[in-house]
PDB file of C-alpha atoms in Angstrom:
ATOM      1  CA  GLN A 241     215.241  24.306-164.251  1.00  0.00           C
ATOM      2  CA  LEU A 242     212.393  21.938-163.504  1.00  0.00           C
ATOM      3  CA  GLN A 243     213.421  18.473-162.320  1.00  0.00           C
ATOM      4  CA  LEU A 244     211.435  15.381-161.393  1.00  0.00           C
ATOM      5  CA  GLN A 245     212.460  12.549-159.082  1.00  0.00           C
ATOM      6  CA  GLU A 246     210.565   9.325-158.467  1.00  0.00           C
ATOM      7  CA  SER A 247     210.723   7.512-155.147  1.00  0.00           C
ATOM      8  CA  GLY A 248     209.125   4.480-153.569  1.00  0.00           C
ATOM      9  CA  PRO A 249     209.610   0.784-152.817  1.00  0.00           C
ATOM     10  CA  GLY A 250     211.480  -1.236-155.410  1.00  0.00           C
ATOM     11  CA  LEU A 251     209.730  -4.464-154.455  1.00  0.00           C
ATOM     12  CA  VAL A 252     206.002  -5.011-154.043  1.00  0.00           C
ATOM     13  CA  LYS A 253     204.212  -8.265-153.273  1.00  0.00           C
ATOM     14  CA  PRO A 254     201.515  -9.583-155.597  1.00  0.00           C
ATOM     15  CA  SER A 255     197.982  -8.351-154.762  1.00  0.00           C
ATOM     16  CA  GLU A 256     199.375  -5.398-152.803  1.00  0.00           C
ATOM     17  CA  THR A 257     199.366  -1.701-153.750  1.00  0.00           C
ATOM     18  CA  LEU A 258     202.283  -0.036-155.535  1.00  0.00           C
ATOM     19  CA  SER A 259     202.869   3.501-154.269  1.00  0.00           C
ATOM     20  CA  LEU A 260     205.264   5.969-155.877  1.00  0.00           C
ATOM     21  CA  THR A 261     205.904   9.657-155.412  1.00  0.00           C
ATOM     22  CA  CYS A 262     207.286  12.199-157.850  1.00  0.00           C
ATOM     23  CA  THR A 263     208.974  15.213-156.262  1.00  0.00           C
ATOM     24  CA  VAL A 264     209.062  18.374-158.352  1.00  0.00           C
ATOM     25  CA  SER A 265     211.951  20.792-157.885  1.00  0.00           C
ATOM     26  CA  GLY A 266     212.756  24.042-159.626  1.00  0.00           C
ATOM     27  CA  GLY A 267     209.118  25.008-160.038  1.00  0.00           C
ATOM     28  CA  SER A 268     205.643  24.781-158.576  1.00  0.00           C
ATOM     29  CA  ILE A 269     203.394  21.831-159.180  1.00  0.00           C
ATOM     30  CA  ARG A 270     200.462  24.255-159.098  1.00  0.00           C
ATOM     31  CA  SER A 271     201.501  26.278-162.135  1.00  0.00           C
ATOM     32  CA  SER A 272     198.410  26.992-164.174  1.00  0.00           C
ATOM     33  CA  SER A 273     197.600  24.893-167.204  1.00  0.00           C
ATOM     34  CA  ASP A 274     200.150  22.246-166.265  1.00  0.00           C
ATOM     35  CA  TYR A 275     199.736  18.503-166.657  1.00  0.00           C
ATOM     36  CA  TRP A 276     201.788  15.869-164.837  1.00  0.00           C
ATOM     37  CA  GLY A 277     201.955  12.233-165.890  1.00  0.00           C
ATOM     38  CA  TRP A 278     203.057   8.704-165.095  1.00  0.00           C
ATOM     39  CA  ILE A 279     204.431   6.363-167.764  1.00  0.00           C
ATOM     40  CA  ARG A 280     205.879   2.890-167.321  1.00  0.00           C
ATOM     41  CA  GLN A 281     208.120   0.519-169.258  1.00  0.00           C
ATOM     42  CA  PRO A 282     208.270  -3.222-168.567  1.00  0.00           C
ATOM     43  CA  PRO A 283     211.751  -4.727-168.910  1.00  0.00           C
ATOM     44  CA  GLY A 284     212.720  -4.969-172.557  1.00  0.00           C
ATOM     45  CA  LYS A 285     209.380  -3.590-173.722  1.00  0.00           C
ATOM     46  CA  GLY A 286     207.834  -0.331-174.863  1.00  0.00           C
ATOM     47  CA  LEU A 287     206.270   2.622-173.090  1.00  0.00           C
ATOM     48  CA  GLU A 288     202.768   2.677-171.608  1.00  0.00           C
ATOM     49  CA  TRP A 289     200.924   5.781-170.418  1.00  0.00           C
ATOM     50  CA  ILE A 290     199.393   5.201-166.995  1.00  0.00           C
ATOM     51  CA  GLY A 291     197.620   8.482-166.388  1.00  0.00           C
ATOM     52  CA  SER A 292     197.858  12.245-166.075  1.00  0.00           C
ATOM     53  CA  LEU A 293     196.932  14.885-163.549  1.00  0.00           C
ATOM     54  CA  TYR A 294     195.864  18.395-164.492  1.00  0.00           C
ATOM     55  CA  TYR A 295     196.866  21.291-162.239  1.00  0.00           C
ATOM     56  CA  SER A 296     193.216  21.689-161.231  1.00  0.00           C
ATOM     57  CA  GLY A 297     193.231  18.175-159.797  1.00  0.00           C
ATOM     58  CA  ASP A 298     191.408  16.490-162.664  1.00  0.00           C
ATOM     59  CA  THR A 299     192.803  13.077-163.521  1.00  0.00           C
ATOM     60  CA  TYR A 300     192.889  10.990-166.698  1.00  0.00           C
ATOM     61  CA  TYR A 301     193.721   7.288-166.664  1.00  0.00           C
ATOM     62  CA  ASN A 302     194.608   4.574-169.170  1.00  0.00           C
ATOM     63  CA  PRO A 303     191.354   2.624-169.569  1.00  0.00           C
ATOM     64  CA  SER A 304     193.217  -0.662-169.194  1.00  0.00           C
ATOM     65  CA  LEU A 305     194.435   0.381-165.737  1.00  0.00           C
ATOM     66  CA  LYS A 306     191.678   2.747-164.649  1.00  0.00           C
ATOM     67  CA  SER A 307     190.086   0.418-162.109  1.00  0.00           C
ATOM     68  CA  ARG A 308     193.377   0.082-160.231  1.00  0.00           C
ATOM     69  CA  VAL A 309     195.026   3.516-160.580  1.00  0.00           C
ATOM     70  CA  THR A 310     194.876   6.657-158.496  1.00  0.00           C
ATOM     71  CA  ILE A 311     196.994   9.747-159.195  1.00  0.00           C
ATOM     72  CA  SER A 312     196.904  12.550-156.665  1.00  0.00           C
ATOM     73  CA  VAL A 313     198.776  15.727-155.786  1.00  0.00           C
ATOM     74  CA  ASP A 314     200.235  17.096-152.549  1.00  0.00           C
ATOM     75  CA  THR A 315     200.849  20.777-153.196  1.00  0.00           C
ATOM     76  CA  SER A 316     202.337  21.332-149.733  1.00  0.00           C
ATOM     77  CA  LYS A 317     205.187  18.986-150.635  1.00  0.00           C
ATOM     78  CA  ASN A 318     205.291  19.842-154.363  1.00  0.00           C
ATOM     79  CA  GLN A 319     204.712  16.195-155.151  1.00  0.00           C
ATOM     80  CA  PHE A 320     202.301  14.024-157.049  1.00  0.00           C
ATOM     81  CA  SER A 321     201.810  10.334-156.484  1.00  0.00           C
ATOM     82  CA  LEU A 322     200.756   7.103-158.131  1.00  0.00           C
ATOM     83  CA  LYS A 323     198.925   4.230-156.505  1.00  0.00           C
ATOM     84  CA  LEU A 324     198.325   0.995-158.411  1.00  0.00           C
ATOM     85  CA  SER A 325     196.351  -1.642-156.552  1.00  0.00           C
ATOM     86  CA  SER A 326     196.168  -5.429-156.861  1.00  0.00           C
ATOM     87  CA  VAL A 327     199.502  -5.655-158.629  1.00  0.00           C
ATOM     88  CA  THR A 328     200.730  -8.725-160.474  1.00  0.00           C
ATOM     89  CA  ALA A 329     204.009  -9.648-162.139  1.00  0.00           C
ATOM     90  CA  ALA A 330     202.749  -7.869-165.257  1.00  0.00           C
ATOM     91  CA  ASP A 331     203.098  -4.578-163.372  1.00  0.00           C
ATOM     92  CA  THR A 332     206.857  -5.050-163.028  1.00  0.00           C
ATOM     93  CA  ALA A 333     208.365  -2.091-164.846  1.00  0.00           C
ATOM     94  CA  VAL A 334     210.399   1.082-164.699  1.00  0.00           C
ATOM     95  CA  TYR A 335     207.991   3.817-163.664  1.00  0.00           C
ATOM     96  CA  TYR A 336     208.601   7.360-164.881  1.00  0.00           C
ATOM     97  CA  CYS A 337     206.960  10.594-163.866  1.00  0.00           C
ATOM     98  CA  ALA A 338     206.946  13.156-166.643  1.00  0.00           C
ATOM     99  CA  LYS A 339     205.759  16.640-167.475  1.00  0.00           C
ATOM    100  CA  PRO A 340     204.589  17.836-170.866  1.00  0.00           C
ATOM    101  CA  SER A 341     205.722  21.171-172.286  1.00  0.00           C
ATOM    102  CA  TYR A 342     204.961  23.486-175.212  1.00  0.00           C
ATOM    103  CA  GLY A 343     201.340  23.810-174.147  1.00  0.00           C
ATOM    104  CA  ASP A 344     200.708  20.248-175.276  1.00  0.00           C
ATOM    105  CA  PRO A 345     199.603  17.630-172.706  1.00  0.00           C
ATOM    106  CA  ASN A 346     201.172  14.831-174.742  1.00  0.00           C
ATOM    107  CA  ALA A 347     204.576  16.441-175.352  1.00  0.00           C
ATOM    108  CA  PHE A 348     206.298  14.791-172.381  1.00  0.00           C
ATOM    109  CA  ASP A 349     209.463  16.843-172.325  1.00  0.00           C
ATOM    110  CA  ILE A 350     210.711  16.575-168.748  1.00  0.00           C
ATOM    111  CA  TRP A 351     211.203  13.135-167.263  1.00  0.00           C
ATOM    112  CA  GLY A 352     212.368  11.733-163.977  1.00  0.00           C
ATOM    113  CA  GLN A 353     215.169   9.204-164.082  1.00  0.00           C
ATOM    114  CA  GLY A 354     212.712   6.361-163.504  1.00  0.00           C
ATOM    115  CA  THR A 355     212.391   3.851-160.710  1.00  0.00           C
ATOM    116  CA  MET A 356     212.302   0.076-161.141  1.00  0.00           C
ATOM    117  CA  VAL A 357     209.472  -1.696-159.369  1.00  0.00           C
ATOM    118  CA  THR A 358     209.440  -5.464-159.196  1.00  0.00           C
ATOM    119  CA  VAL A 359     206.312  -7.370-158.223  1.00  0.00           C
ATOM    120  CA  SER A 360     207.325 -10.595-156.527  1.00  0.00           C
ATOM    121  CA  SER A 361     206.664 -12.534-153.376  1.00  0.00           C
TER     122      SER A 361
ATOM    123  CA  GLN B 291     200.785  -5.588-178.646  1.00  0.00           C
ATOM    124  CA  SER B 292     201.281  -1.849-179.156  1.00  0.00           C
ATOM    125  CA  VAL B 293     198.535   0.318-180.632  1.00  0.00           C
ATOM    126  CA  LEU B 294     200.985   2.025-182.986  1.00  0.00           C
ATOM    127  CA  THR B 295     203.138  -0.141-185.249  1.00  0.00           C
ATOM    128  CA  GLN B 296     206.858   0.451-185.737  1.00  0.00           C
ATOM    129  CA  PRO B 297     209.523  -1.745-187.344  1.00  0.00           C
ATOM    130  CA  PRO B 298     211.509  -3.430-184.573  1.00  0.00           C
ATOM    131  CA  SER B 299     214.826  -2.434-186.081  1.00  0.00           C
ATOM    132  CA  ALA B 300     216.485  -0.044-188.492  1.00  0.00           C
ATOM    133  CA  SER B 301     220.073   0.617-189.430  1.00  0.00           C
ATOM    134  CA  GLY B 302     222.311   2.986-191.321  1.00  0.00           C
ATOM    135  CA  THR B 303     225.885   4.063-191.760  1.00  0.00           C
ATOM    136  CA  PRO B 304     227.396   7.318-190.493  1.00  0.00           C
ATOM    137  CA  GLY B 305     226.304  10.284-192.586  1.00  0.00           C
ATOM    138  CA  GLN B 306     223.372   8.413-194.081  1.00  0.00           C
ATOM    139  CA  ARG B 307     219.690   9.429-193.853  1.00  0.00           C
ATOM    140  CA  VAL B 308     217.355   6.931-192.225  1.00  0.00           C
ATOM    141  CA  THR B 309     213.625   6.961-191.669  1.00  0.00           C
ATOM    142  CA  ILE B 310     211.533   5.183-189.066  1.00  0.00           C
ATOM    143  CA  SER B 311     207.858   4.599-189.745  1.00  0.00           C
ATOM    144  CA  CYS B 312     204.891   4.556-187.398  1.00  0.00           C
ATOM    145  CA  SER B 313     201.492   3.251-188.447  1.00  0.00           C
ATOM    146  CA  GLY B 314     198.208   3.785-186.667  1.00  0.00           C
ATOM    147  CA  SER B 315     194.546   4.400-187.351  1.00  0.00           C
ATOM    148  CA  SER B 316     191.984   7.160-187.652  1.00  0.00           C
ATOM    149  CA  SER B 317     191.460   7.154-183.883  1.00  0.00           C
ATOM    150  CA  ASN B 318     195.067   8.126-183.221  1.00  0.00           C
ATOM    151  CA  ILE B 319     197.528   9.267-185.910  1.00  0.00           C
ATOM    152  CA  GLY B 320     194.813   9.967-188.453  1.00  0.00           C
ATOM    153  CA  ASN B 321     193.186  12.707-186.373  1.00  0.00           C
ATOM    154  CA  ASN B 322     195.800  13.702-183.818  1.00  0.00           C
ATOM    155  CA  TYR B 323     199.365  14.892-183.455  1.00  0.00           C
ATOM    156  CA  VAL B 324     202.342  12.535-183.512  1.00  0.00           C
ATOM    157  CA  TYR B 325     205.283  12.619-181.102  1.00  0.00           C
ATOM    158  CA  TRP B 326     208.700  10.993-181.271  1.00  0.00           C
ATOM    159  CA  PHE B 327     210.980  10.032-178.400  1.00  0.00           C
ATOM    160  CA  ARG B 328     214.534   8.732-178.264  1.00  0.00           C
ATOM    161  CA  GLN B 329     215.725   6.468-175.479  1.00  0.00           C
ATOM    162  CA  LEU B 330     219.340   5.622-174.825  1.00  0.00           C
ATOM    163  CA  PRO B 331     220.005   2.425-172.826  1.00  0.00           C
ATOM    164  CA  GLY B 332     219.252   2.826-169.152  1.00  0.00           C
ATOM    165  CA  THR B 333     217.943   6.368-169.465  1.00  0.00           C
ATOM    166  CA  ALA B 334     214.583   8.096-169.643  1.00  0.00           C
ATOM    167  CA  PRO B 335     213.041   8.881-173.023  1.00  0.00           C
ATOM    168  CA  LYS B 336     213.754  12.256-174.583  1.00  0.00           C
ATOM    169  CA  LEU B 337     211.232  14.209-176.658  1.00  0.00           C
ATOM    170  CA  LEU B 338     212.513  14.644-180.216  1.00  0.00           C
ATOM    171  CA  ILE B 339     209.435  15.785-182.131  1.00  0.00           C
ATOM    172  CA  TYR B 340     206.048  17.092-180.988  1.00  0.00           C
ATOM    173  CA  ARG B 341     202.931  18.025-182.959  1.00  0.00           C
ATOM    174  CA  ASN B 342     204.057  16.022-186.009  1.00  0.00           C
ATOM    175  CA  ASN B 343     207.072  18.100-186.967  1.00  0.00           C
ATOM    176  CA  GLN B 344     208.052  20.523-184.217  1.00  0.00           C
ATOM    177  CA  ARG B 345     211.464  20.234-182.608  1.00  0.00           C
ATOM    178  CA  PRO B 346     211.938  21.081-178.929  1.00  0.00           C
ATOM    179  CA  SER B 347     214.677  23.537-178.198  1.00  0.00           C
ATOM    180  CA  GLY B 348     218.049  21.856-178.335  1.00  0.00           C
ATOM    181  CA  VAL B 349     217.057  19.129-180.788  1.00  0.00           C
ATOM    182  CA  PRO B 350     219.159  19.510-183.948  1.00  0.00           C
ATOM    183  CA  ASP B 351     217.513  19.964-187.326  1.00  0.00           C
ATOM    184  CA  ARG B 352     218.940  16.596-188.387  1.00  0.00           C
ATOM    185  CA  PHE B 353     215.733  15.230-186.863  1.00  0.00           C
ATOM    186  CA  SER B 354     212.462  15.820-188.690  1.00  0.00           C
ATOM    187  CA  GLY B 355     208.975  14.427-188.448  1.00  0.00           C
ATOM    188  CA  SER B 356     206.162  14.074-190.954  1.00  0.00           C
ATOM    189  CA  LYS B 357     202.659  12.662-191.078  1.00  0.00           C
ATOM    190  CA  SER B 358     200.407  11.466-193.853  1.00  0.00           C
ATOM    191  CA  GLY B 359     197.021   9.963-193.200  1.00  0.00           C
ATOM    192  CA  THR B 360     197.341   7.299-190.531  1.00  0.00           C
ATOM    193  CA  SER B 361     201.125   6.987-190.757  1.00  0.00           C
ATOM    194  CA  ALA B 362     204.044   9.067-189.613  1.00  0.00           C
ATOM    195  CA  SER B 363     207.797   9.040-190.075  1.00  0.00           C
ATOM    196  CA  LEU B 364     210.874  10.224-188.268  1.00  0.00           C
ATOM    197  CA  ALA B 365     213.840  11.077-190.453  1.00  0.00           C
ATOM    198  CA  ILE B 366     217.384  11.364-189.182  1.00  0.00           C
ATOM    199  CA  SER B 367     219.932  12.848-191.548  1.00  0.00           C
ATOM    200  CA  GLY B 368     223.692  12.907-191.150  1.00  0.00           C
ATOM    201  CA  LEU B 369     223.530   9.792-189.000  1.00  0.00           C
ATOM    202  CA  ARG B 370     225.976   9.682-186.097  1.00  0.00           C
ATOM    203  CA  SER B 371     227.074   6.874-183.822  1.00  0.00           C
ATOM    204  CA  GLU B 372     225.392   8.598-180.883  1.00  0.00           C
ATOM    205  CA  ASP B 373     222.034   8.258-182.667  1.00  0.00           C
ATOM    206  CA  GLU B 374     222.105   4.556-181.862  1.00  0.00           C
ATOM    207  CA  ALA B 375     219.096   4.221-179.569  1.00  0.00           C
ATOM    208  CA  ASP B 376     215.477   3.113-179.323  1.00  0.00           C
ATOM    209  CA  TYR B 377     212.928   5.404-180.963  1.00  0.00           C
ATOM    210  CA  TYR B 378     209.252   5.526-180.026  1.00  0.00           C
ATOM    211  CA  CYS B 379     206.319   7.200-181.688  1.00  0.00           C
ATOM    212  CA  ALA B 380     203.196   8.277-179.798  1.00  0.00           C
ATOM    213  CA  ALA B 381     199.833   9.857-180.490  1.00  0.00           C
ATOM    214  CA  TRP B 382     196.655  10.707-178.639  1.00  0.00           C
ATOM    215  CA  ASP B 383     194.032   8.002-179.148  1.00  0.00           C
ATOM    216  CA  ASP B 384     190.418   9.198-179.174  1.00  0.00           C
ATOM    217  CA  SER B 385     188.957   5.777-178.366  1.00  0.00           C
ATOM    218  CA  ARG B 386     191.259   5.276-175.405  1.00  0.00           C
ATOM    219  CA  GLY B 387     191.204   8.821-174.122  1.00  0.00           C
ATOM    220  CA  GLY B 388     194.943   9.052-173.739  1.00  0.00           C
ATOM    221  CA  PRO B 389     198.277   8.791-175.518  1.00  0.00           C
ATOM    222  CA  VAL B 390     199.387   5.486-177.020  1.00  0.00           C
ATOM    223  CA  PHE B 391     202.898   4.434-178.022  1.00  0.00           C
ATOM    224  CA  GLY B 392     204.537   2.364-180.687  1.00  0.00           C
ATOM    225  CA  GLY B 393     206.556  -0.687-179.736  1.00  0.00           C
ATOM    226  CA  GLY B 394     209.827   1.061-180.476  1.00  0.00           C
ATOM    227  CA  THR B 395     212.483   0.810-183.178  1.00  0.00           C
ATOM    228  CA  LYS B 396     216.064  -0.033-182.316  1.00  0.00           C
ATOM    229  CA  LEU B 397     218.358   1.995-184.541  1.00  0.00           C
ATOM    230  CA  THR B 398     221.811   0.594-185.166  1.00  0.00           C
ATOM    231  CA  VAL B 399     224.582   2.715-186.660  1.00  0.00           C
ATOM    232  CA  LEU B 400     226.818   0.347-188.593  1.00  0.00           C
TER     233      LEU B 400
END
């Protein structure tokens, strides 16, 4: 059974880079036709798609974050990662990694438990 | 401000049927599939409906989705206390090149 687990610092200073990793267990991150995504949720607010990574390495980013986001994959560790640069308090949120299923890149069916990241000095 | 519009709250009594609406535009709901997620407090969202009206395995048939034009709805029949949660709709948005979400609806079971 595929499982996802986010990890990374819970506190990041303003203007610095947020770095998170999602470790995939129970399956290979290089399975063909698979997408992997990052979604965040500010405290008390709704969900926001950050970006997705296709198994081939192609990436797709939310236009509102595109200039600051990088999603990459490390197949040797079965992980994919998120980097968000120049963070501000507005980037404080629970960050989820997620994987779509049913052959649909938007049907996020498998989620990590989420990790809270606070941006503060 | 979310791209998709949902009522902030909804309520019903046990056994009742409730619906939650989601309004968008031609760049998202009007020309693409709709998805619904349920989120219990302190937990990750769970996929309830994909491609407008398809239920993932394990989701009971009490949950159903529909779409008409630029709006969509999630219906929950036989309401139970454990259905009390936040519900989010989502759809691919052609102008943004990615999925967008509604602001969420908090369902209260009275």
